[in-house]
Structure formats: C-alpha cells, structure tokens
Amino acid sequence: QGSLILQLRVAPIAEEYILILADDRTEATRTEEMRNDFVANVSHELKTPVGAISLLSEAIDEAAADEEAVRRFAKRMQKETVRLSALVQDIIELSRLQGTDVVDHAEPADINELVNDAVEANRLAAEERNITVVVGGAAENPVYADGPMLTTAFRNLIDNAIRYSPEGSQIGVGIRSRDGLAQVTVTDRGPGIAAEDQERVFERFYRIDDARSRNTGGNGLGLSIVKHVVANHGGEVDLWSQPGQGSTFTVKLPELDAADSEDSPEVLPR
Ligand code: ADP
C-alpha cells in the first residue's frame, strides 16, 4: 500500500483518492479498537456484580441457620441485582444508540414537558438527599424528538447533579429558546470537573472518582448515553465547570418553527 501511494505521487488526483482509502482503513481500525475496548470494559463491569451475587448466594447457603444473616445477605443481593440490571439496560441502550445516526420514532415534542418528566422521575432521589430542584424558563417551540429517549438524557443529567451535589443543596434546571435552539441547562453546586476531565467524562465507563460513582449507584455510562442521544437528535451537549464551584451541562437541540411542527419527517435533523 505504501509503495502504491509513492508511485502515485506524480498523479495528484489519483493520490488524493488513495489517501482517502488509507484514511478509511485507519477509521476502520479505530472503530475495531473501540469495539474491543468496549467489550473488555463491559466484561470487567459485569464481573463485579455477578461475582458479588455469586458470593452472596453461597453466603446465604452457608448461613441458613442464622435468619438475621440470611436477611442481610439477601438485601445486599437484591441491591447488586438492581445494579446489574441497570448496567445491562444501559449497555443495551448505548449499543442501540451507537448503531444509528438518527432516531427512529421522532415526532414534534414539547421539550418543557420532557424536562419536567425527567425532574419528576428524579424527585425521590432528590428528596432522599434533601436537594431542591428548581426549574425555570420555557422553550418557545417544539423539537423533533423521540420523547422517552430525550427524557432519559435529561434524567441522567439531573441524576448526576443529585448524586454529586452536597446534601441539602440546590440544583437549577433552565429551559430557553435561543438562536433557533432549545437550550436546557442543569446546574449543580457539586465538586465540579477539572478541565482535563471535561471531555473524558462523556466516554464510556470513564469516572473521575470511581468509589463515589459506584457508591452512589453509577456505572460510568450516563453521560455517554446523554451525548449519543443528543447527537442523534442533531444537537450537542456542552459542559462548563470549575472545580469547587459546580458544573453546568447544557443540551442544545434544533427547534422546529410553528410550520414545521405539523408533521414533516424531512425536518428530522441529521
Ligand atoms: P457515573 O455513573 O459514574 O456517574 P457518568 O457517565 O454519568 O457516570 O459520569 C461520568 C463521570 O463524570 C462520573 O463518574 C463523575 O466522576 C463525573 N460527573 C458526572 N456528572 C458530574 C457532576 N454533575 N458533577 C461532578 N462530576 C460529575
């Protein structure tokens, strides 16, 4: 392949063609590497809860006479099962999202409603930590969206804000229309994210504080799912953060104007 490129240096048009091919090969290799990484990460992540469940079932067996211990082990086993099931669900969701560029079941949707659904879904978690979620503002126009999928993205951002914020603090959720985009911000007063981690937190399984993530029920996939859901809707997600001050995640999605919102699939952002 190398010598072919050299030979064609005298013919610029052909050279360009060959170089594009070479680039494609690199892209394919990169995709393959990412897939291998993903499989390795998934195996690693699955082993932890599966191992725990296996040990706990043995412990229950051995402690059969001790009712109190059996109950304690069973409780922990239930917790590990819930965690395992959430992990499997997120892995499936992420694989599905990565396999496509666009959403399948999109229709004009009221983003204000989707955000409120997400806040509602996190109400109990917020109450448990005595956290107030303050929602303000509104978007003027609908967006073209798979409602439940987009709600999942907002739910993940609010769930993170709750898990990483100090107890008793406040979380702000803002909605507005600007420059033809619906913009949703989720602001917390948590530990913040250092500049060098700000891109990496959107990678699958990347965690800054592994123990804190796991202890609060995290699996390192939440932000990766957010990023893919938003990209599949033709939007983007930004992060502003200052360590010690907190973080603001902003989701920006193209708005439909009133005429589009009747029903026109061709306006689906790609
Ligand atoms: P996790 O399940 O670990 O929370 P995510 O993909 O949602 O996984 O987030 C990746 C990492 O980014 C987290 O482990 C955490 O270190 C960091 N992170 C996410 N959201 C916040 C936040 N609001 N404040 C501080 N750190 C955050």
Short mmCIF file of C-alpha atoms and ligand atoms in Angstrom, two decimals:
data_model
loop_
_atom_site.label_atom_id
_atom_site.label_comp_id
_atom_site.label_asym_id
_atom_site.label_seq_id
_atom_site.Cartn_x
_atom_site.Cartn_y
_atom_site.Cartn_z
CA GLN A 1 0.00 0.00 0.00
CA GLY A 2 2.82 2.40 0.92
CA SER A 3 4.62 1.94 -2.39
CA LEU A 4 1.38 2.46 -4.28
CA ILE A 5 0.98 5.86 -2.68
CA LEU A 6 4.59 6.72 -3.55
CA GLN A 7 4.10 5.74 -7.18
CA LEU A 8 1.01 7.86 -7.46
CA ARG A 9 2.62 11.00 -6.07
CA VAL A 10 3.14 12.05 -9.69
CA ALA A 11 -0.60 11.92 -10.32
CA PRO A 12 -2.22 14.26 -7.77
CA ILE A 13 -5.84 13.25 -8.44
CA ALA A 14 -5.13 9.55 -8.03
CA GLU A 15 -3.03 10.27 -4.96
CA GLU A 16 -5.92 12.00 -3.30
CA TYR A 17 -8.11 9.00 -3.99
CA ILE A 18 -5.60 6.59 -2.49
CA LEU A 19 -5.08 8.78 0.58
CA ILE A 20 -8.81 8.77 1.25
CA LEU A 21 -8.77 4.99 1.10
CA ALA A 22 -5.85 4.91 3.53
CA ASP A 23 -7.81 7.18 5.89
CA ASP A 24 -10.81 4.86 5.72
CA ARG A 25 -8.66 1.97 6.78
CA THR A 26 -7.44 3.92 9.78
CA GLU A 27 -11.03 4.75 10.70
CA ALA A 28 -11.99 1.07 10.44
CA THR A 29 -9.07 0.11 12.68
CA ARG A 30 -10.06 2.76 15.18
CA THR A 31 -13.67 1.51 15.25
CA GLU A 32 -12.41 -2.02 15.75
CA GLU A 33 -10.19 -0.90 18.63
CA MET A 34 -13.08 0.97 20.24
CA ARG A 35 -15.27 -2.11 19.93
CA ASN A 36 -12.61 -4.27 21.58
CA ASP A 37 -12.23 -1.71 24.37
CA PHE A 38 -15.97 -1.68 24.87
CA VAL A 39 -16.17 -5.47 25.13
CA ALA A 40 -13.26 -5.51 27.60
CA ASN A 41 -14.88 -2.77 29.71
CA VAL A 42 -18.28 -4.43 29.64
CA SER A 43 -16.81 -7.78 30.73
CA HIS A 44 -14.95 -6.08 33.55
CA GLU A 45 -18.03 -4.14 34.72
CA LEU A 46 -20.28 -7.20 34.59
CA LYS A 47 -17.88 -9.31 36.61
CA THR A 48 -18.19 -7.12 39.71
CA PRO A 49 -21.95 -7.52 40.38
CA VAL A 50 -22.06 -11.09 39.06
CA GLY A 51 -19.17 -12.04 41.38
CA ALA A 52 -20.86 -10.35 44.32
CA ILE A 53 -24.17 -12.11 43.65
CA SER A 54 -22.41 -15.45 43.40
CA LEU A 55 -20.57 -14.93 46.72
CA LEU A 56 -23.73 -13.73 48.44
CA SER A 57 -25.71 -16.75 47.30
CA GLU A 58 -23.01 -19.01 48.78
CA ALA A 59 -23.06 -16.99 51.99
CA ILE A 60 -26.84 -17.38 52.25
CA ASP A 61 -26.46 -21.11 51.74
CA GLU A 62 -23.87 -21.38 54.50
CA ALA A 63 -25.70 -19.12 56.92
CA ALA A 64 -29.04 -20.89 56.51
CA ALA A 65 -29.50 -21.34 60.27
CA ASP A 66 -28.88 -17.67 61.03
CA GLU A 67 -32.05 -15.92 59.95
CA GLU A 68 -30.71 -12.43 60.59
CA ALA A 69 -27.62 -13.03 58.43
CA VAL A 70 -29.67 -14.56 55.64
CA ARG A 71 -31.86 -11.48 55.54
CA ARG A 72 -28.83 -9.18 55.47
CA PHE A 73 -27.17 -11.11 52.62
CA ALA A 74 -30.44 -11.27 50.70
CA LYS A 75 -30.80 -7.46 50.95
CA ARG A 76 -27.30 -6.98 49.53
CA MET A 77 -28.04 -9.47 46.81
CA GLN A 78 -31.14 -7.51 45.82
CA LYS A 79 -29.06 -4.34 45.65
CA GLU A 80 -26.46 -5.98 43.42
CA THR A 81 -29.21 -7.37 41.20
CA VAL A 82 -30.74 -3.93 40.74
CA ARG A 83 -27.31 -2.55 39.86
CA LEU A 84 -26.64 -5.38 37.41
CA SER A 85 -29.99 -4.94 35.74
CA ALA A 86 -29.44 -1.15 35.34
CA LEU A 87 -25.99 -1.82 33.89
CA VAL A 88 -27.32 -4.33 31.35
CA GLN A 89 -30.10 -1.92 30.40
CA ASP A 90 -27.62 0.94 29.87
CA ILE A 91 -25.27 -1.26 27.83
CA ILE A 92 -28.15 -2.28 25.54
CA GLU A 93 -29.31 1.32 25.26
CA LEU A 94 -25.82 2.52 24.37
CA SER A 95 -25.24 -0.21 21.76
CA ARG A 96 -28.57 0.68 20.18
CA LEU A 97 -27.70 4.39 20.10
CA GLN A 98 -24.27 3.81 18.62
CA GLY A 99 -25.65 1.74 15.78
CA THR A 100 -27.53 4.65 14.24
CA ASP A 101 -27.20 8.34 13.42
CA VAL A 102 -30.85 9.26 13.71
CA VAL A 103 -33.77 8.49 15.96
CA ASP A 104 -36.49 6.12 14.73
CA HIS A 105 -39.62 7.29 16.50
CA ALA A 106 -39.36 11.05 16.35
CA GLU A 107 -42.25 13.46 16.36
CA PRO A 108 -42.71 17.10 17.34
CA ALA A 109 -42.40 17.17 21.11
CA ASP A 110 -42.74 19.77 23.84
CA ILE A 111 -39.30 19.91 25.41
CA ASN A 112 -40.68 21.65 28.52
CA GLU A 113 -42.78 18.59 29.19
CA LEU A 114 -39.89 16.18 28.62
CA VAL A 115 -37.69 18.11 31.07
CA ASN A 116 -40.47 18.13 33.65
CA ASP A 117 -40.91 14.36 33.23
CA ALA A 118 -37.19 13.95 33.92
CA VAL A 119 -37.36 16.14 37.03
CA GLU A 120 -40.38 14.18 38.24
CA ALA A 121 -38.58 10.86 37.69
CA ASN A 122 -35.76 12.08 39.97
CA ARG A 123 -37.99 13.52 42.68
CA LEU A 124 -37.50 10.69 45.17
CA ALA A 125 -33.72 10.62 44.71
CA ALA A 126 -33.60 14.39 45.32
CA GLU A 127 -35.78 14.12 48.43
CA GLU A 128 -33.56 11.39 49.85
CA ARG A 129 -30.65 13.83 49.78
CA ASN A 130 -32.74 16.82 50.79
CA ILE A 131 -31.95 18.50 47.47
CA THR A 132 -34.25 21.06 45.86
CA VAL A 133 -34.57 21.02 42.08
CA VAL A 134 -35.63 24.45 40.80
CA VAL A 135 -36.99 24.51 37.26
CA GLY A 136 -37.25 27.82 35.40
CA GLY A 137 -37.94 29.21 31.94
CA ALA A 138 -39.50 27.59 28.90
CA ALA A 139 -38.72 26.81 25.28
CA GLU A 140 -40.97 28.52 22.75
CA ASN A 141 -41.03 25.89 20.01
CA PRO A 142 -41.21 22.11 19.84
CA VAL A 143 -38.27 19.91 18.95
CA TYR A 144 -38.31 16.83 16.75
CA ALA A 145 -37.69 14.06 19.24
CA ASP A 146 -38.14 10.55 20.46
CA GLY A 147 -39.69 11.76 23.72
CA PRO A 148 -38.77 8.88 26.06
CA MET A 149 -35.23 8.79 24.69
CA LEU A 150 -34.67 12.51 25.21
CA THR A 151 -36.23 12.30 28.67
CA THR A 152 -33.63 9.63 29.52
CA ALA A 153 -30.86 12.08 28.62
CA PHE A 154 -32.27 14.82 30.88
CA ARG A 155 -32.90 12.27 33.60
CA ASN A 156 -29.25 11.17 33.51
CA LEU A 157 -28.01 14.77 33.82
CA ILE A 158 -30.32 15.52 36.76
CA ASP A 159 -29.49 12.17 38.37
CA ASN A 160 -25.77 13.04 38.21
CA ALA A 161 -26.39 16.52 39.61
CA ILE A 162 -28.21 14.94 42.56
CA ARG A 163 -25.59 12.24 43.16
CA TYR A 164 -22.59 14.58 43.00
CA SER A 165 -24.10 17.53 44.92
CA PRO A 166 -23.76 18.11 48.64
CA GLU A 167 -26.77 17.12 50.70
CA GLY A 168 -29.29 19.93 51.15
CA SER A 169 -28.05 21.92 48.15
CA GLN A 170 -29.97 23.28 45.17
CA ILE A 171 -29.97 22.18 41.54
CA GLY A 172 -31.10 24.53 38.78
CA VAL A 173 -32.77 23.36 35.60
CA GLY A 174 -33.23 26.09 32.99
CA ILE A 175 -35.07 25.94 29.67
CA ARG A 176 -34.96 28.62 26.99
CA SER A 177 -35.05 29.28 23.25
CA ARG A 178 -32.03 30.97 21.69
CA ASP A 179 -30.77 31.19 18.08
CA GLY A 180 -33.24 28.58 16.84
CA LEU A 181 -32.13 26.16 19.55
CA ALA A 182 -33.91 24.84 22.59
CA GLN A 183 -31.37 25.01 25.40
CA VAL A 184 -31.65 23.06 28.63
CA THR A 185 -29.13 23.67 31.42
CA VAL A 186 -28.61 21.56 34.52
CA THR A 187 -26.53 23.33 37.16
CA ASP A 188 -25.26 21.89 40.42
CA ARG A 189 -23.05 23.03 43.28
CA GLY A 190 -21.12 19.79 43.42
CA PRO A 191 -17.35 19.25 43.29
CA GLY A 192 -17.03 20.40 39.66
CA ILE A 193 -14.96 18.74 36.94
CA ALA A 194 -11.35 19.70 36.17
CA ALA A 195 -10.60 20.98 32.65
CA GLU A 196 -8.61 17.86 31.71
CA ASP A 197 -11.57 15.61 32.54
CA GLN A 198 -14.28 17.64 30.87
CA GLU A 199 -14.17 15.82 27.54
CA ARG A 200 -13.37 12.45 29.02
CA VAL A 201 -16.43 12.26 31.28
CA PHE A 202 -18.50 11.65 28.13
CA GLU A 203 -16.50 8.49 27.35
CA ARG A 204 -17.99 5.13 28.18
CA PHE A 205 -17.07 3.95 31.70
CA TYR A 206 -14.88 6.98 32.42
CA ARG A 207 -15.19 8.07 36.04
CA ILE A 208 -13.20 10.65 37.94
CA ASP A 209 -13.92 9.26 41.38
CA ASP A 210 -14.57 5.58 40.94
CA ALA A 211 -15.62 4.93 44.54
CA ARG A 212 -18.06 7.83 44.64
CA SER A 213 -19.60 6.80 41.32
CA ARG A 214 -20.12 3.19 42.43
CA ASN A 215 -21.28 4.06 45.93
CA THR A 216 -24.00 6.27 44.53
CA GLY A 217 -25.14 3.64 42.03
CA GLY A 218 -23.25 4.96 38.99
CA ASN A 219 -21.89 2.79 36.20
CA GLY A 220 -19.95 5.31 34.13
CA LEU A 221 -22.36 5.16 31.16
CA GLY A 222 -24.77 8.01 31.98
CA LEU A 223 -23.01 10.86 30.19
CA SER A 224 -22.05 8.69 27.25
CA ILE A 225 -25.75 7.92 26.76
CA VAL A 226 -26.59 11.64 27.06
CA LYS A 227 -24.03 12.52 24.40
CA HIS A 228 -25.31 9.91 21.94
CA VAL A 229 -28.99 10.68 22.49
CA VAL A 230 -28.40 14.40 21.94
CA ALA A 231 -26.18 13.83 18.88
CA ASN A 232 -28.81 11.52 17.38
CA HIS A 233 -31.28 14.38 17.73
CA GLY A 234 -28.98 16.71 15.81
CA GLY A 235 -27.92 18.58 18.93
CA GLU A 236 -24.93 18.90 21.20
CA VAL A 237 -24.10 18.93 24.88
CA ASP A 238 -21.65 21.40 26.47
CA LEU A 239 -20.06 21.35 29.87
CA TRP A 240 -18.95 24.33 31.91
CA SER A 241 -17.36 23.57 35.21
CA GLN A 242 -14.99 24.99 37.77
CA PRO A 243 -13.60 22.63 40.41
CA GLY A 244 -15.01 23.59 43.79
CA GLN A 245 -17.84 25.63 42.28
CA GLY A 246 -20.05 23.14 40.48
CA SER A 247 -21.00 22.16 36.96
CA THR A 248 -23.42 23.23 34.26
CA PHE A 249 -24.38 20.85 31.47
CA THR A 250 -26.16 22.47 28.51
CA VAL A 251 -28.11 20.49 25.94
CA LYS A 252 -28.82 22.35 22.69
CA LEU A 253 -31.35 21.00 20.21
CA PRO A 254 -32.67 22.44 16.95
CA GLU A 255 -36.17 23.84 17.37
CA LEU A 256 -38.93 23.40 14.84
CA ASP A 257 -40.74 26.53 13.83
CA ALA A 258 -44.52 26.57 14.01
CA ALA A 259 -44.98 25.50 10.35
CA ASP A 260 -42.62 22.51 10.69
CA SER A 261 -44.28 21.22 13.77
CA GLU A 262 -47.39 19.97 11.89
CA ASP A 263 -45.66 16.78 10.77
CA SER A 264 -42.78 16.77 8.33
CA PRO A 265 -40.29 13.96 8.68
CA GLU A 266 -37.83 15.69 6.35
CA VAL A 267 -37.02 18.22 9.06
CA LEU A 268 -35.51 15.47 11.18
CA PRO A 269 -32.02 16.76 11.98
CA ARG A 270 -29.24 14.57 10.66
P1 ADP B 1 -21.48 7.74 36.59
O1 ADP B 1 -22.46 6.65 36.57
O2 ADP B 1 -20.14 7.32 37.11
O3 ADP B 1 -21.99 8.98 37.24
P2 ADP B 1 -21.47 9.28 34.10
O4 ADP B 1 -21.14 8.85 32.72
O5 ADP B 1 -22.83 9.83 34.33
O6 ADP B 1 -21.19 8.04 35.04
O7 ADP B 1 -20.39 10.36 34.53
C1 ADP B 1 -19.02 10.10 34.35
C2 ADP B 1 -18.21 10.74 35.46
O8 ADP B 1 -18.28 12.16 35.35
C3 ADP B 1 -18.70 10.43 36.86
O9 ADP B 1 -18.17 9.22 37.35
C4 ADP B 1 -18.21 11.63 37.65
O10 ADP B 1 -16.85 11.44 38.00
C5 ADP B 1 -18.27 12.76 36.64
N1 ADP B 1 -19.51 13.56 36.76
C6 ADP B 1 -20.66 13.41 36.06
N2 ADP B 1 -21.57 14.34 36.39
C7 ADP B 1 -20.99 15.10 37.34
C8 ADP B 1 -21.42 16.26 38.08
N3 ADP B 1 -22.64 16.79 37.93
N4 ADP B 1 -20.54 16.80 38.97
C9 ADP B 1 -19.30 16.27 39.14
N5 ADP B 1 -18.84 15.20 38.46
C10 ADP B 1 -19.67 14.63 37.58
#
